[in-house]
Amino acid sequence: MQIELKDLSLTYPNGKKALKHANLKLNAPGMIGLLGPNGAGKSTLMKLLVASLLPSEGSILLDGKPLREKERELKQKLGYLPQDFGLFDELSVAQFLDYMAALKQIPDPKNAVREVIGLVNLEEKSKAKIRTLSGGQRQRVGIAQALLGTPELLIFDEPTVGLDPEERIRFRNLFSRTAGDRLVLLSTHIIEDVQSVCDHLIVIDHGMIFFSGTPSELIRSAVGHVGSFIEKNGNSADSKGLQVTSRINTGDGIRCRVVADRLPADARPEEPSLEDAYLYLISQGTLEKTTELPDDSSLKCRKAGPDAEKEEER
Amino acid sequence: MRSLRLLPGEFMRLLRGRLTQAVMVLTLVSPILGIFFYKPVLTQTMQSVYVANPAIAGGLAGYLLFGLLTILECGRIAKTRVNLLTDSLIPPELMAAVRFSALVLTALLTLTVTATAWLPISRCFVGSVFAFEDHFASYLLFMGTSLLFGMLIAASAYYVSGSTELSVIVLLCGAALNLTAWADKWQLCFITPMVDALSDDFSNHRVFLSVAWMKLSWLLLLGGIFILSGLCIRKYGKTLAASFLLGAKKLVKPAAALLLLGCAAFTYLRQPMTDNSNADLDVLSFCEIPYLEDVLCTGLDAKIVPDVDRGTLSGECVYRFLNLSGEERTLLFGITPGYRIRKALANGTEVLHVLDDYQEFNVQKLELTIPADEETQLVLSYAGFPKENRNISDLQGEREISRRYICLENANIAPDLLNVTTDPESFARVCEVVLPASMTPVSFEEGREELVSENPDGTKTWRYEGDTVNSILYAGDYVKEEVETDAGTVNFYYGAKHKAVMDEIKLRDVVKTVMDYCTEHYGTPQSISEGYVKLVESRIVHGGYATPGASLMDEADFTAFNLKDPSKGAGGSEVMIHELVHQWWGLGIMFSDMFFDETQGPWSSEGLTVYSSYRIAKELYGEEYAQKNYIDLWKDNLESYQKNFYIRNPEYLDRLSEDERSSIVCGLSDLRRYDEMPLKLLKAEELVGGEEAFDEILYELFNRELDPENPFLTYADFLDACGLREEDLDLE
């Protein structure tokens, strides 16, 4: 399966531009993390991918053909977990999954339901009414319905919201395993969720795609732009306009870890983490809002920000 | 096909919801409202009371309940954002269709359970006259369709507005319009259809046909609106208008919607049930047409073939005219709206005929010219579905052609003569009617019905004769019982389903008593001169009427409900007494009250009939019974009427609506004839020296020599015979 976005834009009826000229290629198999702050346009992009929205401009191609023509095929191959979804409270977990299996027209619904209940660890609650479930358990039901029928394309929008740390790790691994032979798109604003499991990342903000590449490519893009220093009176990160990624109390004072295009002279260079790189990218993107991607940008690192410019100059 | 595969899952999900279960249970019990609270069918037949009213009330409740369920279900899915999951798998418009289909299936299940659950209850209350087919037809037509309409309106409103509140308002507006502004318009009251009565003993085919037609119109209308509204279901995050335009790109749905709306308009405007009679009931233009002085009708042979499956009739009439003018003459006929003339031949030559569009009192004018020949034989062939008078559209069902019952009157049988009189010396009418073998014909006149032939197709041809162009014919599953009385033989026809009830009340004995009493006290009426009279039970006509040789009463008087009601002592069998007495007062002796005007006073045939009925009841059931159920009743009615504010203060009558004013005026008219006059007669009886003396006076009046110029018995004649003045009978 291949999904291609071509110059994709979406403007809501209220005039808000949620996505601007996005170009992208997604190939199966793979696990793709979609990163971006709240309101960046992640959910909009996902809704476009599941054909819940129609683009204002541009197009989405599914295996080379316009999505409008292949909408039915897409829906048959799709497992989707939207953000803030609802469930039928009057049904039990098994009944709800049965219902979803019927909508998906799964040939052997009983086995499929049993399987996904096991995957999300809800065996004990399978006969419980959904209204009696906790938030985390409801989220697991949502994940289960997406996994029903082993769809070729799985799209999860903030799937780990409401899950405890142990469950988050468990589901991260589950998603990773699932991606072995399928295309999984995982949207989140939690770096940890994608750091260990995604082989590709897409960073989006203000409706624009800032980066598309591997995690290591993203990290490399931040080398030389991450450092730390001890905050003292008159020497705070805020006063220097720096993006702080962490503050740690040490015996010498508060050590600030910052990202910046130009680090202060007293800053000690640090090895960038994925979170540093992401924050660096976002901070630079906020300044520049560059969007255009070359047509062959499919899952390749785009050097956003000053480094990219330098590279182009060379 | 895809939606069919999705339907079971959606249906099962819906059934598991508490709201759905509550709606189903409430709908199941809602027919009880029709027994105790909401009783739109006022006629007191058993099936009206225990089948029609519960079904209609259930329909109203179901309309609201299932409408609300539809709105809440649509709203809940959007509110709880379950649609985010479902829409990713199934297009929202398809999901909406599946959801609506599941709701319809739920309603169907509820209807089936309700109709089945109420079957033994209805059967128990209705008794021996219960009809399974009427029960299920009522629940399907009166109730089931209303549930569907509630859902269609609710869903349409929600699809367009996307608002639960607005949709509820639209749903309630539909119910409010039905119950108020549209309540007396049979084509508009789509939730609670206008049903005059459900017959116990005869067929309800015509009533169901009328309701079905109305419901069909609404189904087409609401179906069209529903499809159009479905195009407004928001998809791809678009606005209402953009969603509509997207949906309308495929022309199939808009085209289907427009087709349905067009069909709805057609079925509404071209409905075949009622005619276009002039709504101004004071216009009697057909009665004012002058008769041709030089043309007489000397005979009529009619042959009619009712098609009991289609409810239509085809007929051929042969009129014989004597034209003394020596010139062509234009004849006017009155035919029933709905009939079309197939052929008109005068002495074997086709003549042009013009059917006027204007209709009045359920009659349409046909105009044709006969040649100058002295004798003309005119053959008219006609056929069609007899429409009923739109001005009494609330009484639809009185005229019927069905497998179980036929009721045809006057122009329904043969075109009436509007400007030609019949030759009083020689006119004879012979009617032949082809009926299913199971039907017994009863012509409402002196003539007897004779079997002419048993036909190879299983029908029978019957013949009956009369001396007027007009006639009335009933046919159905009648039981005929002969009762020998002093006056002659009473041929008593009643519906076979009523046999148990008739046997129980020993009606034969009552008939004999009445006939014997009146013959002894007043003499034998001319209408029974051939030694017999027909007493005919008919489908509901709200009362009874009589003609020489026949007396009719409708089935409402014979319901077990009515006959066993102790508070109606003077009803039931006594209504039959009343109608029988009309053979003496009203037929044997004519009163000039054919077009009764209350301003002329209470004198009419009703006064003497009610008085005589009281005397018979007194003889049958004793003085105490008669005092309580007749005299006291008359006094109470008169007293309560006189206490009425508007009667005491007539200057305020103008402030009332026309309907209310009319009701009071009609009430006055009835009161004067049915209560005031009997009391005056009772006073006269006292003043002339008692019952025996009074009976002698009445005997003399009944048997007096009639003046052919003025055969009517006037109030002055009566007072003269009693030796009293008008003021002597003034009541305190």
PDB file of N, CA, C and O in Angstrom, chain B residues 25 111 121 140 185 189 193 217 221 236 254 287 295 302 366 410 426 459-460 478 498 511 601 603 623 683 691-692 699:
ATOM      1  N   VAL B  25     -41.686  -0.543  24.962  1.00  0.00           N
ATOM      2  CA  VAL B  25     -42.660  -0.917  26.003  1.00  0.00           C
ATOM      3  C   VAL B  25     -43.788   0.117  26.060  1.00  0.00           C
ATOM      4  O   VAL B  25     -44.972  -0.230  26.131  1.00  0.00           O
ATOM      5  N   LEU B 111     -44.617  -2.938  16.436  1.00  0.00           N
ATOM      6  CA  LEU B 111     -45.987  -2.983  15.916  1.00  0.00           C
ATOM      7  C   LEU B 111     -46.519  -4.414  15.937  1.00  0.00           C
ATOM      8  O   LEU B 111     -47.666  -4.650  16.349  1.00  0.00           O
ATOM      9  N   ILE B 121     -56.937  -9.167  23.829  1.00  0.00           N
ATOM     10  CA  ILE B 121     -57.658  -8.147  24.622  1.00  0.00           C
ATOM     11  C   ILE B 121     -58.826  -7.602  23.793  1.00  0.00           C
ATOM     12  O   ILE B 121     -59.969  -7.548  24.247  1.00  0.00           O
ATOM     13  N   LEU B 140     -51.977  -1.896  11.440  1.00  0.00           N
ATOM     14  CA  LEU B 140     -51.012  -1.581  10.388  1.00  0.00           C
ATOM     15  C   LEU B 140     -51.245  -0.172   9.838  1.00  0.00           C
ATOM     16  O   LEU B 140     -50.323   0.642   9.771  1.00  0.00           O
ATOM     17  N   LYS B 185     -59.700  17.391   8.187  1.00  0.00           N
ATOM     18  CA  LYS B 185     -59.392  17.238   6.756  1.00  0.00           C
ATOM     19  C   LYS B 185     -58.802  15.850   6.552  1.00  0.00           C
ATOM     20  O   LYS B 185     -57.671  15.586   6.962  1.00  0.00           O
ATOM     21  N   CYS B 189     -54.908  14.788   8.083  1.00  0.00           N
ATOM     22  CA  CYS B 189     -54.639  14.270   9.440  1.00  0.00           C
ATOM     23  C   CYS B 189     -53.888  12.932   9.315  1.00  0.00           C
ATOM     24  O   CYS B 189     -54.471  11.862   9.405  1.00  0.00           O
ATOM     25  N   PRO B 193     -55.931   9.212  11.579  1.00  0.00           N
ATOM     26  CA  PRO B 193     -56.852   9.342  10.441  1.00  0.00           C
ATOM     27  C   PRO B 193     -58.299   9.540  10.886  1.00  0.00           C
ATOM     28  O   PRO B 193     -58.701   9.070  11.953  1.00  0.00           O
ATOM     29  N   SER B 217     -50.255   8.924   0.249  1.00  0.00           N
ATOM     30  CA  SER B 217     -49.850  10.279  -0.136  1.00  0.00           C
ATOM     31  C   SER B 217     -48.762  10.789   0.800  1.00  0.00           C
ATOM     32  O   SER B 217     -47.758  11.359   0.378  1.00  0.00           O
ATOM     33  N   LEU B 221     -44.837  11.706   0.195  1.00  0.00           N
ATOM     34  CA  LEU B 221     -44.344  13.043   0.528  1.00  0.00           C
ATOM     35  C   LEU B 221     -43.160  12.961   1.493  1.00  0.00           C
ATOM     36  O   LEU B 221     -42.092  13.532   1.247  1.00  0.00           O
ATOM     37  N   TYR B 236     -17.593  14.768   4.948  1.00  0.00           N
ATOM     38  CA  TYR B 236     -16.291  15.343   4.636  1.00  0.00           C
ATOM     39  C   TYR B 236     -16.092  16.698   5.315  1.00  0.00           C
ATOM     40  O   TYR B 236     -15.412  17.563   4.779  1.00  0.00           O
ATOM     41  N   PRO B 254     -31.702  12.745  -5.919  1.00  0.00           N
ATOM     42  CA  PRO B 254     -32.626  13.863  -6.150  1.00  0.00           C
ATOM     43  C   PRO B 254     -33.761  13.478  -7.090  1.00  0.00           C
ATOM     44  O   PRO B 254     -34.910  13.894  -6.894  1.00  0.00           O
ATOM     45  N   CYS B 287     -81.935  20.775  -7.855  1.00  0.00           N
ATOM     46  CA  CYS B 287     -83.348  20.638  -7.473  1.00  0.00           C
ATOM     47  C   CYS B 287     -84.201  21.709  -8.149  1.00  0.00           C
ATOM     48  O   CYS B 287     -85.423  21.600  -8.209  1.00  0.00           O
ATOM     49  N   VAL B 295     -91.991  15.546 -21.830  1.00  0.00           N
ATOM     50  CA  VAL B 295     -91.212  14.309 -21.853  1.00  0.00           C
ATOM     51  C   VAL B 295     -91.455  13.557 -20.549  1.00  0.00           C
ATOM     52  O   VAL B 295     -91.426  14.145 -19.466  1.00  0.00           O
ATOM     53  N   ALA B 302     -82.276  -1.662 -15.380  1.00  0.00           N
ATOM     54  CA  ALA B 302     -80.872  -1.459 -15.050  1.00  0.00           C
ATOM     55  C   ALA B 302     -80.219  -2.795 -14.756  1.00  0.00           C
ATOM     56  O   ALA B 302     -80.836  -3.679 -14.131  1.00  0.00           O
ATOM     57  N   LEU B 366     -75.098  15.126 -16.175  1.00  0.00           N
ATOM     58  CA  LEU B 366     -74.839  14.581 -17.514  1.00  0.00           C
ATOM     59  C   LEU B 366     -75.915  15.130 -18.452  1.00  0.00           C
ATOM     60  O   LEU B 366     -77.097  15.108 -18.120  1.00  0.00           O
ATOM     61  N   ASN B 410     -79.230   5.280  -4.966  1.00  0.00           N
ATOM     62  CA  ASN B 410     -79.703   6.163  -6.031  1.00  0.00           C
ATOM     63  C   ASN B 410     -78.778   6.195  -7.240  1.00  0.00           C
ATOM     64  O   ASN B 410     -78.659   5.221  -7.950  1.00  0.00           O
ATOM     65  N   SER B 426     -97.496   4.368 -15.335  1.00  0.00           N
ATOM     66  CA  SER B 426     -96.908   3.152 -15.898  1.00  0.00           C
ATOM     67  C   SER B 426     -95.454   2.899 -15.544  1.00  0.00           C
ATOM     68  O   SER B 426     -94.892   1.869 -15.875  1.00  0.00           O
ATOM     69  N   THR B 459     -71.110 -16.379  -9.513  1.00  0.00           N
ATOM     70  CA  THR B 459     -71.945 -15.252  -9.069  1.00  0.00           C
ATOM     71  C   THR B 459     -73.421 -15.608  -9.238  1.00  0.00           C
ATOM     72  O   THR B 459     -73.766 -16.617  -9.863  1.00  0.00           O
ATOM     73  N   LYS B 460     -74.236 -14.749  -8.663  1.00  0.00           N
ATOM     74  CA  LYS B 460     -75.690 -14.921  -8.825  1.00  0.00           C
ATOM     75  C   LYS B 460     -76.273 -13.614  -9.328  1.00  0.00           C
ATOM     76  O   LYS B 460     -75.832 -12.539  -8.917  1.00  0.00           O
ATOM     77  N   TYR B 478     -76.015 -11.516   5.084  1.00  0.00           N
ATOM     78  CA  TYR B 478     -77.197 -11.218   5.900  1.00  0.00           C
ATOM     79  C   TYR B 478     -77.898 -12.498   6.353  1.00  0.00           C
ATOM     80  O   TYR B 478     -77.966 -13.483   5.613  1.00  0.00           O
ATOM     81  N   HIS B 498     -73.927 -10.944  13.818  1.00  0.00           N
ATOM     82  CA  HIS B 498     -74.678 -10.456  14.962  1.00  0.00           C
ATOM     83  C   HIS B 498     -75.718 -11.459  15.462  1.00  0.00           C
ATOM     84  O   HIS B 498     -76.514 -11.129  16.346  1.00  0.00           O
ATOM     85  N   VAL B 511     -89.880  -7.290  18.005  1.00  0.00           N
ATOM     86  CA  VAL B 511     -90.451  -6.870  16.722  1.00  0.00           C
ATOM     87  C   VAL B 511     -91.945  -7.197  16.674  1.00  0.00           C
ATOM     88  O   VAL B 511     -92.775  -6.360  16.305  1.00  0.00           O
ATOM     89  N   GLY B 601     -91.698  25.152  14.668  1.00  0.00           N
ATOM     90  CA  GLY B 601     -92.182  24.485  15.866  1.00  0.00           C
ATOM     91  C   GLY B 601     -91.777  23.044  15.923  1.00  0.00           C
ATOM     92  O   GLY B 601     -91.129  22.523  15.006  1.00  0.00           O
ATOM     93  N   TRP B 603     -93.523  20.332  15.826  1.00  0.00           N
ATOM     94  CA  TRP B 603     -94.404  19.329  15.228  1.00  0.00           C
ATOM     95  C   TRP B 603     -93.700  18.593  14.082  1.00  0.00           C
ATOM     96  O   TRP B 603     -93.248  19.198  13.132  1.00  0.00           O
ATOM     97  N   GLU B 623     -94.464   0.801  33.789  1.00  0.00           N
ATOM     98  CA  GLU B 623     -94.622   2.248  33.907  1.00  0.00           C
ATOM     99  C   GLU B 623     -93.364   2.925  34.474  1.00  0.00           C
ATOM    100  O   GLU B 623     -92.968   4.003  34.033  1.00  0.00           O
ATOM    101  N   LYS B 683     -99.156  15.846  27.499  1.00  0.00           N
ATOM    102  CA  LYS B 683    -100.112  16.778  28.093  1.00  0.00           C
ATOM    103  C   LYS B 683    -101.468  16.686  27.382  1.00  0.00           C
ATOM    104  O   LYS B 683    -102.529  16.722  28.014  1.00  0.00           O
ATOM    105  N   GLU B 691    -105.058   7.797  28.146  1.00  0.00           N
ATOM    106  CA  GLU B 691    -104.426   7.070  27.033  1.00  0.00           C
ATOM    107  C   GLU B 691    -105.449   6.531  26.032  1.00  0.00           C
ATOM    108  O   GLU B 691    -105.277   6.622  24.821  1.00  0.00           O
ATOM    109  N   GLU B 692    -106.540   5.949  26.578  1.00  0.00           N
ATOM    110  CA  GLU B 692    -107.499   5.300  25.691  1.00  0.00           C
ATOM    111  C   GLU B 692    -108.123   6.307  24.723  1.00  0.00           C
ATOM    112  O   GLU B 692    -108.209   6.076  23.514  1.00  0.00           O
ATOM    113  N   TYR B 699    -105.880   7.010  16.268  1.00  0.00           N
ATOM    114  CA  TYR B 699    -106.399   6.030  15.316  1.00  0.00           C
ATOM    115  C   TYR B 699    -107.157   6.734  14.199  1.00  0.00           C
ATOM    116  O   TYR B 699    -106.991   6.432  13.013  1.00  0.00           O
TER     117      TYR B 699
END
